[in-house]
PDB file of C-alpha atoms in Angstrom:
ATOM      1  CA  MET S  18      30.034 -24.885 -14.707  1.00 51.00           C
ATOM      2  CA  SER S  19      30.867 -27.036 -17.647  1.00 64.00           C
ATOM      3  CA  ASN S  20      33.103 -24.568 -19.027  1.00 74.00           C
ATOM      4  CA  HIS S  21      34.923 -23.657 -16.577  1.00 89.00           C
ATOM      5  CA  ILE S  22      36.370 -26.706 -15.646  1.00 92.00           C
ATOM      6  CA  LEU S  23      37.286 -27.518 -19.424  1.00 92.00           C
ATOM      7  CA  ARG S  24      39.389 -23.983 -18.921  1.00 92.00           C
ATOM      8  CA  GLU S  25      40.758 -24.599 -15.347  1.00 95.00           C
ATOM      9  CA  LEU S  26      42.133 -28.086 -16.720  1.00 96.00           C
ATOM     10  CA  ALA S  27      43.645 -26.559 -19.721  1.00 95.00           C
ATOM     11  CA  ALA S  28      45.438 -24.512 -17.595  1.00 96.00           C
ATOM     12  CA  ILE S  29      47.147 -26.890 -15.473  1.00 96.00           C
ATOM     13  CA  LEU S  30      47.716 -28.782 -18.590  1.00 97.00           C
ATOM     14  CA  GLU S  31      49.639 -25.592 -19.685  1.00 96.00           C
ATOM     15  CA  THR S  32      52.084 -25.293 -16.294  1.00 96.00           C
ATOM     16  CA  ARG S  33      52.717 -28.925 -16.880  1.00 96.00           C
ATOM     17  CA  LYS S  34      54.554 -28.398 -20.110  1.00 95.00           C
ATOM     18  CA  SER S  35      57.674 -27.291 -17.973  1.00 95.00           C
ATOM     19  CA  GLU S  36      57.145 -29.721 -15.373  1.00 96.00           C
ATOM     20  CA  SER S  37      59.880 -33.206 -15.607  1.00 96.00           C
ATOM     21  CA  PRO S  38      58.298 -36.399 -17.435  1.00 96.00           C
ATOM     22  CA  ASP S  39      59.320 -38.071 -14.060  1.00 96.00           C
ATOM     23  CA  SER S  40      57.102 -35.706 -11.441  1.00 94.00           C
ATOM     24  CA  SER S  41      53.670 -35.502 -13.777  1.00 96.00           C
ATOM     25  CA  TYR S  42      51.881 -37.793 -16.188  1.00 97.00           C
ATOM     26  CA  VAL S  43      51.072 -35.191 -18.553  1.00 97.00           C
ATOM     27  CA  ALA S  44      54.530 -34.011 -18.730  1.00 97.00           C
ATOM     28  CA  SER S  45      55.762 -37.838 -19.325  1.00 97.00           C
ATOM     29  CA  LEU S  46      52.858 -37.345 -22.587  1.00 97.00           C
ATOM     30  CA  TYR S  47      54.364 -34.112 -23.927  1.00 97.00           C
ATOM     31  CA  ALA S  48      57.405 -36.290 -23.895  1.00 97.00           C
ATOM     32  CA  LYS S  49      56.305 -38.894 -25.781  1.00 96.00           C
ATOM     33  CA  PRO S  50      53.828 -37.654 -28.411  1.00 95.00           C
ATOM     34  CA  ASP S  51      53.453 -41.192 -29.892  1.00 97.00           C
ATOM     35  CA  LYS S  52      52.443 -42.939 -26.558  1.00 96.00           C
ATOM     36  CA  MET S  53      49.848 -39.611 -26.204  1.00 97.00           C
ATOM     37  CA  LEU S  54      48.169 -40.613 -29.317  1.00 97.00           C
ATOM     38  CA  GLU S  55      48.285 -43.621 -28.563  1.00 98.00           C
ATOM     39  CA  LYS S  56      46.409 -43.489 -25.150  1.00 97.00           C
ATOM     40  CA  ILE S  57      43.750 -41.419 -27.424  1.00 98.00           C
ATOM     41  CA  GLY S  58      43.025 -44.164 -29.237  1.00 98.00           C
ATOM     42  CA  GLU S  59      43.128 -46.920 -26.339  1.00 98.00           C
ATOM     43  CA  GLU S  60      40.512 -44.389 -24.242  1.00 98.00           C
ATOM     44  CA  ALA S  61      37.743 -44.522 -27.808  1.00 98.00           C
ATOM     45  CA  VAL S  62      38.155 -47.798 -27.793  1.00 98.00           C
ATOM     46  CA  GLU S  63      37.267 -48.238 -23.980  1.00 98.00           C
ATOM     47  CA  THR S  64      34.582 -45.963 -24.246  1.00 98.00           C
ATOM     48  CA  ILE S  65      33.596 -47.796 -27.196  1.00 98.00           C
ATOM     49  CA  ILE S  66      33.476 -51.293 -25.345  1.00 98.00           C
ATOM     50  CA  ALA S  67      31.561 -49.443 -22.275  1.00 97.00           C
ATOM     51  CA  ALA S  68      29.190 -47.833 -24.799  1.00 98.00           C
ATOM     52  CA  LYS S  69      28.172 -51.238 -25.963  1.00 98.00           C
ATOM     53  CA  ASN S  70      27.990 -52.929 -22.862  1.00 97.00           C
ATOM     54  CA  GLU S  71      25.530 -50.334 -22.113  1.00 96.00           C
ATOM     55  CA  ASP S  72      27.397 -49.232 -19.082  1.00 96.00           C
ATOM     56  CA  ARG S  73      26.258 -45.640 -17.915  1.00 97.00           C
ATOM     57  CA  GLU S  74      29.421 -45.081 -15.091  1.00 98.00           C
ATOM     58  CA  GLN S  75      31.773 -46.736 -17.576  1.00 98.00           C
ATOM     59  CA  ILE S  76      30.744 -44.475 -20.348  1.00 98.00           C
ATOM     60  CA  ILE S  77      31.402 -41.605 -17.629  1.00 98.00           C
ATOM     61  CA  TYR S  78      34.709 -42.417 -16.591  1.00 98.00           C
ATOM     62  CA  GLU S  79      35.968 -43.629 -20.140  1.00 98.00           C
ATOM     63  CA  THR S  80      34.628 -40.022 -22.380  1.00 98.00           C
ATOM     64  CA  ALA S  81      36.636 -38.150 -19.129  1.00 97.00           C
ATOM     65  CA  ASP S  82      39.707 -40.030 -19.817  1.00 98.00           C
ATOM     66  CA  LEU S  83      39.176 -39.532 -23.536  1.00 98.00           C
ATOM     67  CA  TRP S  84      38.288 -36.047 -23.004  1.00 97.00           C
ATOM     68  CA  PHE S  85      40.872 -35.267 -20.677  1.00 98.00           C
ATOM     69  CA  HIS S  86      43.745 -36.855 -23.452  1.00 98.00           C
ATOM     70  CA  SER S  87      42.319 -35.411 -25.956  1.00 98.00           C
ATOM     71  CA  MET S  88      42.595 -32.077 -24.632  1.00 97.00           C
ATOM     72  CA  VAL S  89      46.402 -33.132 -23.317  1.00 98.00           C
ATOM     73  CA  MET S  90      46.625 -33.364 -27.153  1.00 98.00           C
ATOM     74  CA  LEU S  91      45.090 -30.089 -27.731  1.00 97.00           C
ATOM     75  CA  ALA S  92      47.317 -28.202 -25.289  1.00 97.00           C
ATOM     76  CA  GLN S  93      50.454 -29.947 -27.046  1.00 96.00           C
ATOM     77  CA  LYS S  94      49.398 -28.724 -30.264  1.00 96.00           C
ATOM     78  CA  GLY S  95      49.080 -25.050 -28.903  1.00 95.00           C
ATOM     79  CA  LEU S  96      45.215 -25.589 -28.977  1.00 96.00           C
ATOM     80  CA  SER S  97      42.860 -24.826 -26.411  1.00 94.00           C
ATOM     81  CA  PRO S  98      38.913 -26.496 -25.638  1.00 93.00           C
ATOM     82  CA  ASP S  99      37.890 -23.048 -26.617  1.00 92.00           C
ATOM     83  CA  ASP S 100      38.969 -24.033 -30.455  1.00 95.00           C
ATOM     84  CA  VAL S 101      36.991 -27.082 -30.256  1.00 94.00           C
ATOM     85  CA  LEU S 102      33.773 -25.437 -28.495  1.00 91.00           C
ATOM     86  CA  ASN S 103      33.966 -22.447 -31.454  1.00 92.00           C
ATOM     87  CA  GLU S 104      34.393 -25.225 -33.999  1.00 91.00           C
ATOM     88  CA  LEU S 105      31.038 -26.420 -32.580  1.00 90.00           C
ATOM     89  CA  ALA S 106      29.546 -23.808 -32.489  1.00 92.00           C
ATOM     90  CA  ARG S 107      30.229 -22.922 -35.999  1.00 88.00           C
ATOM     91  CA  ARG S 108      28.348 -25.564 -37.037  1.00 88.00           C
ATOM     92  CA  PHE S 109      25.409 -25.270 -34.544  1.00 86.00           C
ATOM     93  CA  GLY S 110      22.615 -25.367 -36.141  1.00 85.00           C
ATOM     94  CA  ILE S 111      23.982 -26.746 -39.668  1.00 78.00           C
ATOM     95  CA  SER S 112      22.665 -30.225 -41.013  1.00 81.00           C
ATOM     96  CA  GLY S 113      25.319 -32.478 -40.209  1.00 76.00           C
ATOM     97  CA  HIS S 114      25.176 -34.116 -43.691  1.00 81.00           C
ATOM     98  CA  ASP S 115      25.691 -30.380 -44.844  1.00 74.00           C
ATOM     99  CA  GLU S 116      28.540 -29.753 -42.911  1.00 73.00           C
ATOM    100  CA  LYS S 117      30.435 -33.016 -43.765  1.00 78.00           C
ATOM    101  CA  ALA S 118      29.604 -31.827 -47.706  1.00 79.00           C
ATOM    102  CA  SER S 119      31.382 -28.464 -47.116  1.00 80.00           C
ATOM    103  CA  ARG S 120      34.445 -29.685 -45.389  1.00 75.00           C
ATOM    104  CA  SER S 121      35.061 -32.465 -48.435  1.00 69.00           C
ATOM    105  CA  ASN S 122      36.208 -29.156 -50.721  1.00 59.00           C
ATOM    106  CA  ALA S 123      38.276 -27.646 -48.335  1.00 58.00           C
ATOM    107  CA  PRO S 124      42.129 -28.697 -47.855  1.00 54.00           C
ATOM    108  CA  ASN S 125      43.085 -30.493 -44.605  1.00 62.00           C
ATOM    109  CA  LYS S 126      39.756 -31.574 -43.043  1.00 53.00           C
ATOM    110  CA  SER S 127      37.985 -34.721 -43.035  1.00 50.00           C
TER     111      SER S 127
END
């Protein structure tokens, strides 16, 4: 079910690219990429605070906001949730230490 929701949301985010920033929140983020990136940072901080406060419901709510704004950024960059899921699948079964070490020699990866 979760993959279905991500794909459905990604499709909706694509349609918002052609809408007016005055009529669509997502279109307004596409029109102001710096604002979109600020929202990701804001939602990340709010997620951290919720986790530190051990507030289960707030963690879920803020993580949903973080994922949503991250998906807007992915769509704006021509990427999809499947691109991220494929990367996670590639990493599956690899030690986090080994995976990170393999990235240190690759250009443009952190």
